[in-house]
Short mmCIF file of N, CA, C and O in Angstrom, two decimals:
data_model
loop_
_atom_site.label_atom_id
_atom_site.label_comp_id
_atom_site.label_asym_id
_atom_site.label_seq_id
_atom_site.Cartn_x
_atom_site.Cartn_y
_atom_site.Cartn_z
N UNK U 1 19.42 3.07 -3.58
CA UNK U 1 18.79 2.55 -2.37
C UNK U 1 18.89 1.03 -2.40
O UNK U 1 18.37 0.44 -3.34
N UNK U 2 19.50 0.36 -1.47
CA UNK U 2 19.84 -1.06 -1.63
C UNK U 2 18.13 -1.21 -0.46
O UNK U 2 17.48 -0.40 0.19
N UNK U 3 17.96 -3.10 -0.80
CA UNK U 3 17.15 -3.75 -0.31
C UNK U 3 16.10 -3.44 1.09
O UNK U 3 14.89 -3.44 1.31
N UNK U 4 17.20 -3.21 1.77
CA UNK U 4 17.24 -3.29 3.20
C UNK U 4 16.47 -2.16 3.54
O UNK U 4 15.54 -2.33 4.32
N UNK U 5 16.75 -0.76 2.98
CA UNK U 5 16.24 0.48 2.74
C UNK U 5 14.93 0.54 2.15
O UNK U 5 14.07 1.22 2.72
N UNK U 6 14.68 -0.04 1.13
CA UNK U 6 13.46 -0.18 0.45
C UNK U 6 12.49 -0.79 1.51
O UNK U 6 11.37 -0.27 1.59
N UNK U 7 12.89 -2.10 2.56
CA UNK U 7 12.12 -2.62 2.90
C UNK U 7 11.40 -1.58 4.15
O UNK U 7 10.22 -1.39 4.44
N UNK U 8 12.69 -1.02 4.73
CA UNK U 8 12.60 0.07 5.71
C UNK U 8 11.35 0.77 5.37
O UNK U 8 10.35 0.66 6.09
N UNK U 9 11.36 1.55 4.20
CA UNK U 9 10.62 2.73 3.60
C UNK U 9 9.71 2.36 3.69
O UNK U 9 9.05 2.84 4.61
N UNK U 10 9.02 1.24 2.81
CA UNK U 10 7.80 0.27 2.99
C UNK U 10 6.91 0.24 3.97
O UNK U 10 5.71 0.51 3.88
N UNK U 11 7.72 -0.23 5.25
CA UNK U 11 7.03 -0.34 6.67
C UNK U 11 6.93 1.00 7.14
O UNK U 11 5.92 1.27 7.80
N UNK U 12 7.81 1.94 6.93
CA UNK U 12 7.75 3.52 7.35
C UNK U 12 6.48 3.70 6.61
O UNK U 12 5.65 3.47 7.49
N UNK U 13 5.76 3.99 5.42
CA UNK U 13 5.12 4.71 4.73
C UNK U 13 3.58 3.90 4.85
O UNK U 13 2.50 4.33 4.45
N UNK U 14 3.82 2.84 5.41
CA UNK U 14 2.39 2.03 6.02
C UNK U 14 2.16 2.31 7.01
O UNK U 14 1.00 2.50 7.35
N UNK U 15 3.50 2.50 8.08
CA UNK U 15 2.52 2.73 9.46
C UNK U 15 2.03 4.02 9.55
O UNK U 15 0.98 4.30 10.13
N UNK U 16 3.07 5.18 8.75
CA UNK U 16 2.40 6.45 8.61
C UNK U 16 0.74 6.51 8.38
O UNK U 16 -0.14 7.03 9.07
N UNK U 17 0.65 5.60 6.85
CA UNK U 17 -0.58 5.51 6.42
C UNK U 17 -1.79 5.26 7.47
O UNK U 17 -2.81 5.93 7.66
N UNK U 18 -1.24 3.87 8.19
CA UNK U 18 -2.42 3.49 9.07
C UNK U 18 -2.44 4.65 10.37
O UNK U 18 -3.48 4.63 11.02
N UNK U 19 -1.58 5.49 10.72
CA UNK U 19 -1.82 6.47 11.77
C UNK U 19 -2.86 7.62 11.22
O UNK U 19 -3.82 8.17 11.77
N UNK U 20 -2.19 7.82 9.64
CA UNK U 20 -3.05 8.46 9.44
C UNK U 20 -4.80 8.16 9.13
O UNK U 20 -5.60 9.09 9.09
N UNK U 21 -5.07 7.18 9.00
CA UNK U 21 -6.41 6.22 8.72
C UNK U 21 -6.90 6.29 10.19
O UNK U 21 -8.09 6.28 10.50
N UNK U 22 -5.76 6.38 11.14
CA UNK U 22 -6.64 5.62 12.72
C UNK U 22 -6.99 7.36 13.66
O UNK U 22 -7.37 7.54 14.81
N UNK U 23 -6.70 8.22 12.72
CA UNK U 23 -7.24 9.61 13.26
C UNK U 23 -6.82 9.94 14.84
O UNK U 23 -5.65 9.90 15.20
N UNK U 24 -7.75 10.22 15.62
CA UNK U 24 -7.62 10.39 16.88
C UNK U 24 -7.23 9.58 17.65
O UNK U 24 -6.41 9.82 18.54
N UNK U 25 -7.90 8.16 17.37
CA UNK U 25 -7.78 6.98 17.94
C UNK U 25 -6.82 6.89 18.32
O UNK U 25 -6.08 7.62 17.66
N UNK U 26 -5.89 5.97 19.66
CA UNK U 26 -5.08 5.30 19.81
C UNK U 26 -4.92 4.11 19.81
O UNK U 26 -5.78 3.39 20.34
N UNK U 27 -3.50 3.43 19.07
CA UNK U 27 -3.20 2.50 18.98
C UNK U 27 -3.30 1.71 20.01
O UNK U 27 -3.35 2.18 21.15
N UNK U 28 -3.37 0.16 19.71
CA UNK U 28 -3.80 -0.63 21.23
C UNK U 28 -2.64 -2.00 20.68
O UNK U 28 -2.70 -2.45 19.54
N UNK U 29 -2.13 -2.26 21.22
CA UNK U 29 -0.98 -3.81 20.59
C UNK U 29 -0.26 -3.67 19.19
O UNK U 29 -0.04 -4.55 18.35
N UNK U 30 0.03 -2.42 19.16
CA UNK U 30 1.03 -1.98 17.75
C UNK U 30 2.18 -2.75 17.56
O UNK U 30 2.65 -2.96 16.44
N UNK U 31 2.77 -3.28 18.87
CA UNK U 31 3.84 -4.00 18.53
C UNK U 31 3.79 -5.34 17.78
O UNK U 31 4.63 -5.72 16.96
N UNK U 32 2.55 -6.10 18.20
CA UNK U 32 2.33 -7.44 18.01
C UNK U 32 1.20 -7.12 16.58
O UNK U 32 1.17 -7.86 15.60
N UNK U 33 0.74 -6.46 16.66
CA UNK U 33 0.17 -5.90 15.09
C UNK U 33 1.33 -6.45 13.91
O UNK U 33 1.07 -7.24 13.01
N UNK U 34 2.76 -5.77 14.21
CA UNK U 34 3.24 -4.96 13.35
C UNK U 34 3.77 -6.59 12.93
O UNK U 34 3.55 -7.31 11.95
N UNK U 35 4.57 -6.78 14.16
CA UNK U 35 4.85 -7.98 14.17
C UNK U 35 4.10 -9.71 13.03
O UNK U 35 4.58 -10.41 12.13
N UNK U 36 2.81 -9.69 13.77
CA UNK U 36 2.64 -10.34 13.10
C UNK U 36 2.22 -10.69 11.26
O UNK U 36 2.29 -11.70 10.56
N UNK U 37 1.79 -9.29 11.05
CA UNK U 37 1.87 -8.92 9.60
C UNK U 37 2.84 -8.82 8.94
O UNK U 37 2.73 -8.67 7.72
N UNK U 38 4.25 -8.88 9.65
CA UNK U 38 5.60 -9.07 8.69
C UNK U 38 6.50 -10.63 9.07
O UNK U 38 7.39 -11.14 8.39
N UNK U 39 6.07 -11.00 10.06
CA UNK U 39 6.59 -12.35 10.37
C UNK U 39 6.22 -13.48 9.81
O UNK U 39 7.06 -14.33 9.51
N UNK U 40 4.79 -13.66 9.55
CA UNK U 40 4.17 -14.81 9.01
C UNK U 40 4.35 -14.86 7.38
O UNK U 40 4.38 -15.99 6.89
N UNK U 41 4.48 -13.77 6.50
CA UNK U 41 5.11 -13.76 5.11
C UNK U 41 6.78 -13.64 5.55
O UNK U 41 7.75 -14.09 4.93
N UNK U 42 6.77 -13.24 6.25
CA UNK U 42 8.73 -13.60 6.31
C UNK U 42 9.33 -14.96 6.32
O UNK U 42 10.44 -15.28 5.91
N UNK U 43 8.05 -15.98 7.05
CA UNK U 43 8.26 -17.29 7.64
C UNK U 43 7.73 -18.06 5.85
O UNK U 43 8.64 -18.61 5.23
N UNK U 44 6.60 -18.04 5.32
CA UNK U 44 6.04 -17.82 4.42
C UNK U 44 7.25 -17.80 2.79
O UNK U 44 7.53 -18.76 2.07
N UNK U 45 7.63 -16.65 2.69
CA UNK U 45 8.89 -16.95 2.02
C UNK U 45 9.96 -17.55 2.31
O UNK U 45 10.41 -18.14 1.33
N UNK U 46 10.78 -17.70 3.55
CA UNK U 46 11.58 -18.27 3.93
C UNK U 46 11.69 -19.42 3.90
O UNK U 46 12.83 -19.80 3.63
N UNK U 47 10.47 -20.72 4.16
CA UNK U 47 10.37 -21.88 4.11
C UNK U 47 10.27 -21.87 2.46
O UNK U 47 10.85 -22.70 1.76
N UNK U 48 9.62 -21.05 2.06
CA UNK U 48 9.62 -21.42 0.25
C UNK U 48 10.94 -21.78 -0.35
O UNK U 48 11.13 -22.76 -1.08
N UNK U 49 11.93 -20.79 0.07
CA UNK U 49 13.21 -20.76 -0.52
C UNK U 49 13.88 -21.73 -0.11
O UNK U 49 14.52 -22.45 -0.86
N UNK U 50 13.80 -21.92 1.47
CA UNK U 50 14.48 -23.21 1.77
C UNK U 50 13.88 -24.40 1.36
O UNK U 50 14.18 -25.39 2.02
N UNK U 51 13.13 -24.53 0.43
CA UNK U 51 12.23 -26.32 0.02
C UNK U 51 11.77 -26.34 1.01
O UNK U 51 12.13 -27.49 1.22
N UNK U 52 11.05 -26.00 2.20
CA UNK U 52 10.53 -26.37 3.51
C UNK U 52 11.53 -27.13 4.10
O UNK U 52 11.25 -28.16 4.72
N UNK U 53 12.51 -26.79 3.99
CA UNK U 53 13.34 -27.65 4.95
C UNK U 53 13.71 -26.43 6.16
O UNK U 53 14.16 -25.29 6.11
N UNK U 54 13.26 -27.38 7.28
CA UNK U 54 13.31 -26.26 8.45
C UNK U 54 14.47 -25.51 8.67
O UNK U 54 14.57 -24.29 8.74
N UNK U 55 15.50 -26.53 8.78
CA UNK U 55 16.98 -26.58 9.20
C UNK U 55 17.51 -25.32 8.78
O UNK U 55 17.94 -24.39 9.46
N UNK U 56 17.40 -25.47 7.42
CA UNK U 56 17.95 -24.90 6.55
C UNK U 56 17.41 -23.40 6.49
O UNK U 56 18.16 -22.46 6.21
N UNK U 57 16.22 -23.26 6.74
CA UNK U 57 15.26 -21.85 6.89
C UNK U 57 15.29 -21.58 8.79
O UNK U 57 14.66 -20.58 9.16
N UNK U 58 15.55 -21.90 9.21
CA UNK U 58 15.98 -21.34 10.49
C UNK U 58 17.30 -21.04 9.95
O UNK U 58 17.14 -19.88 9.56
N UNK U 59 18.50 -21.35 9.70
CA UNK U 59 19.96 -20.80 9.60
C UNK U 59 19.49 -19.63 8.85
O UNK U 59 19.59 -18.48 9.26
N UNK U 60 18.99 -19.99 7.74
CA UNK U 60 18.42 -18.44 6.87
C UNK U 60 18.39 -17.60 7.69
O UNK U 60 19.37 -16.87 7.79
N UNK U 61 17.21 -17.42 8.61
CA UNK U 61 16.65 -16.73 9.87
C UNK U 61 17.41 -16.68 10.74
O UNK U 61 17.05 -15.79 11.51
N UNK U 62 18.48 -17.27 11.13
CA UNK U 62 19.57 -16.78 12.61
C UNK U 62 18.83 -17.20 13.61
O UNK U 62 19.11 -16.53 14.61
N UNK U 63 17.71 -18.30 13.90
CA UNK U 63 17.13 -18.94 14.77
C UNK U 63 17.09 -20.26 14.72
O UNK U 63 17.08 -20.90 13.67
N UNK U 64 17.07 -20.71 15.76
CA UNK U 64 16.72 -22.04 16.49
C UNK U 64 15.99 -22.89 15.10
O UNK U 64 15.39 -22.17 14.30
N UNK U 65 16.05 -24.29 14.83
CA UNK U 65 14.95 -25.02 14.23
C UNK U 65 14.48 -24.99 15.29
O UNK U 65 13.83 -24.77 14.27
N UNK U 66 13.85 -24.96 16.89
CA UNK U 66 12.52 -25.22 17.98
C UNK U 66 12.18 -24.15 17.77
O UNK U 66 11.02 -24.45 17.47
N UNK U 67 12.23 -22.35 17.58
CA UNK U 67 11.83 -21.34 17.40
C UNK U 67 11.14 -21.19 16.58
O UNK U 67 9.97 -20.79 16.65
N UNK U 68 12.21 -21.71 14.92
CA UNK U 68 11.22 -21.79 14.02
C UNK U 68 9.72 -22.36 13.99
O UNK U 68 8.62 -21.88 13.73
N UNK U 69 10.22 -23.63 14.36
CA UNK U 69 9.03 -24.52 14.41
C UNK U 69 7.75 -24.10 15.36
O UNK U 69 6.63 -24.59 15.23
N UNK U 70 8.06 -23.24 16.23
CA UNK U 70 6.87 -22.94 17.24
C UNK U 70 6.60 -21.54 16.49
O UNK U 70 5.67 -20.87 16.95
N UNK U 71 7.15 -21.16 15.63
CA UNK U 71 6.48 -19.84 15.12
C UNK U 71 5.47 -20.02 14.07
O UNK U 71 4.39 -19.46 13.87
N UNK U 72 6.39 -21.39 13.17
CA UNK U 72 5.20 -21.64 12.16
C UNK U 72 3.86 -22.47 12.48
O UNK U 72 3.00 -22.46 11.60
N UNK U 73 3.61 -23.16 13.64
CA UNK U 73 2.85 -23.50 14.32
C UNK U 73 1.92 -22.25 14.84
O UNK U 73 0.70 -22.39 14.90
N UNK U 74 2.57 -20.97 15.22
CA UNK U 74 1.99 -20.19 15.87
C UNK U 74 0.97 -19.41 14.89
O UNK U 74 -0.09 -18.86 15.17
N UNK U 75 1.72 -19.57 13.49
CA UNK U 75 0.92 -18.97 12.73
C UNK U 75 0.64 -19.50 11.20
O UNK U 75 0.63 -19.09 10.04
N UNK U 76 0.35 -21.16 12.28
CA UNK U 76 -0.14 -22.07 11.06
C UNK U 76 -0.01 -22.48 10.08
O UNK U 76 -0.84 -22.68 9.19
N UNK U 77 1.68 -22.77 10.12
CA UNK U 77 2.14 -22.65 8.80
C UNK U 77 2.07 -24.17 8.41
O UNK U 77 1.96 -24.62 7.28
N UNK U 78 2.16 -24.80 9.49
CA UNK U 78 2.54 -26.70 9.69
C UNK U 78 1.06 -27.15 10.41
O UNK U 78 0.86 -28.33 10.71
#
């Protein structure tokens, strides 16, 4: 099982978990849930590896340095 797969499985076997935790209930903003609990450690490691150099951690990421920068703003990273 390479990386990519593992990470897959991971997020598969959590959201299972939390469906199964949330019982009857329905979900309400699952997308932006999911979202922000894997974006802000994605952003989080990413600037680590790049020395905080934006430039360089946006190319990492396949985004904009203005994207970056309004994401880590968004979730307080700067």
């Amino acid at each position: 099982m390479n990386n990519t797969q593992n990470l897959q499985e991971c997020v598969r076997t959590n959201l299972e978990l939390y469906f199964k935790e949330l019982g009857d209930s329905n979900p309400s903003n699952l997308w932006e849930m999911v979202n922000s609990c894997v974006e802000k450690p994605l952003l989080e490691v990413v600037m680590q590896k790049a020395n905080s150099n934006q430039s360089r951690a946006a190319e990492m990421l396949g985004i904009t340095r203005n994207t970056l920068r309004k994401k880590l703003i968004t979730h307080h990273l700067i």
